[in-house]
Amino acid sequence: MTSYSSPVTGYKKIAVIGANGMLASMLCDSVPKSVTLHRFDLPELDITDADQLNTTFAELKPDVVINCAAFTQVDACESQREMAFQVNGAGPGHLATVARNIGAVLVHVSTDFVFSGARTTPYVEDDMTEPISAYGESKLQGEQAILASGLSDYYIIRTSWLYGPGGPNFVETIIRLATEREELGIVTDQFGTPTYTGDLAAAIWRLISPITSYSSPVTQHQSQITAPYGIYHYSNSGVCSWYEFACAIVEQLRNDNASLKLRELKPITTAEYPLPAERPSYSVLSKEKYKQVTGDEISDWRYSLDRYFKNRS
Ligand SMILES: NC(=O)c1ccc[n+]([C@@H]2O[C@H](COP(=O)([O-])OP(=O)(O)OC[C@H]3O[C@@H](n4cnc5c(N)ncnc54)[C@H](OP(=O)(O)O)[C@@H]3O)[C@@H](O)[C@H]2O)c1
C-alpha cells in the first residue's frame, strides 16, 4: 500500500473540455461517483476564446478542469497551422490562466509527438522535446503556455496512439479496411505504444484520486496517493510498430470469426506511404514516474486491445 497525505483534498466539481471527443467520452463514462461532472465542447465553449473561458469558469468555479480539447488531425495541422496553434497552443494557456485565477487544478493531455523520435529508448518526462510536425509543435506550445502561465497546480499527461470507443482511430480504421480491401500496406518502421482510452481515463482519475477517493478498476488499488504536480507520461506498456499493431487487430477479428475481405497485411516503409506530416520513428514513453507515484502496474497493449475487443460489440 502506498500512503501519502493529499495536497488537494475536498474538491469534486470537475469540468471536462472537448467532452464529445474520444478520450473525454471515456472519462465521462468512467467518472467516479463522488464527482459532479460538467461537460463542455464546441460550439458552446471554445478554448481559443479567453473571455468566454473566464466568464464560464468564474461562474462555475470547478475544482478541476480536464482539457481533452485539441485539433487532433495531425496531417490537417500542416495546412491549417494557425488553427493548430490557436487550439493546441494558445487554448491551453488560456485555460491555465483561468485555472490559476479561480484556484482550480488543470489536467491537460499532450502527446508523444512533442519528441522527434530520433531515440531508441523510452522517453522520460524531462527529455528534450523536438517536434517534427505542426501538430507536435502546437501541442508543445500548449505545454509551454501552461508552464508560463504561473499556474503551479497542473498535470500534463503525454500519451500515444490512442484508441477507444467513439472516435476515429487506427483500430477502427483497420477493422473497416479489413472488410473493404484484400491487401493493406502498413508502416513497419515507426515504433510506439498503443493506448486504450479506458486505461488512460482510469490513469487520469487515479492521478487526481485524492480529490475523488477513486480507486482504479484496472488495478483494484485501494491505496491513497499524492501525485506531485507536473508532467507525466502514460501509455499502455510494451512496444510495437503500426504493422504489428495492425496484425494484432486482424488476429482479434479472425478470432472473432469476423467476415473479412483482407488476405494480406503487407509491411511497408514510411517512405512508401508519404503523408503531409512527418511522424516520429520511435515515440515510446517511459511510464516509470507514473508507476512510482501511483504504485500501479500498466497493462500491456495486447492485453488492453483484447479488452477493447471484448467490450466493443
Ligand atoms: N488520438 C490520439 O492518437 C492521441 C495521441 C496522443 C495524444 N492525444 C491527445 O489526447 C487528447 C484527446 O484526444 P482525442 O483523440 O480524444 O481527441 P478528439 O476525439 O479529436 O476530441 C477532441 C475534442 O475537442 C474538441 N475541440 C476542438 N477544438 C476545440 C476548441 N477550440 N474548443 C473546444 N473544444 C474543441 C473537438 O470538437 P470537434 O470534433 O467539433 O472539432 C473534439 O470534441 C488531445 O489532447 C490529443 O492531442 C491524442
PDB file of C-alpha atoms in Angstrom, residues 108-115 135-136 139-140 143 156-161 233 285:
ATOM      1  CA  HIS A 108      -4.079  18.726 -19.771  1.00  0.00           C
ATOM      2  CA  VAL A 109      -3.499  15.935 -22.277  1.00  0.00           C
ATOM      3  CA  SER A 110      -0.481  16.133 -24.557  1.00  0.00           C
ATOM      4  CA  THR A 111       1.321  13.835 -26.946  1.00  0.00           C
ATOM      5  CA  ASP A 112       4.369  11.713 -27.758  1.00  0.00           C
ATOM      6  CA  PHE A 113       4.646  13.871 -30.912  1.00  0.00           C
ATOM      7  CA  VAL A 114       6.472  16.544 -28.870  1.00  0.00           C
ATOM      8  CA  PHE A 115       9.524  14.278 -29.370  1.00  0.00           C
ATOM      9  CA  TYR A 135       0.744  19.165 -34.602  1.00  0.00           C
ATOM     10  CA  GLY A 136       3.700  18.296 -32.346  1.00  0.00           C
ATOM     11  CA  LYS A 139       0.998  20.702 -28.675  1.00  0.00           C
ATOM     12  CA  LEU A 140       4.412  21.603 -27.269  1.00  0.00           C
ATOM     13  CA  GLU A 143       2.544  22.678 -22.682  1.00  0.00           C
ATOM     14  CA  ILE A 156       0.269  17.496 -18.181  1.00  0.00           C
ATOM     15  CA  ILE A 157      -0.192  13.905 -19.326  1.00  0.00           C
ATOM     16  CA  ARG A 158       1.540  12.902 -22.537  1.00  0.00           C
ATOM     17  CA  THR A 159       0.114   9.854 -24.240  1.00  0.00           C
ATOM     18  CA  SER A 160       0.404   7.994 -27.553  1.00  0.00           C
ATOM     19  CA  TRP A 161      -1.513   6.084 -30.240  1.00  0.00           C
ATOM     20  CA  HIS A 233       3.858  10.018 -19.412  1.00  0.00           C
ATOM     21  CA  LEU A 285       7.088   6.832 -23.460  1.00  0.00           C
TER      22      LEU A 285
END
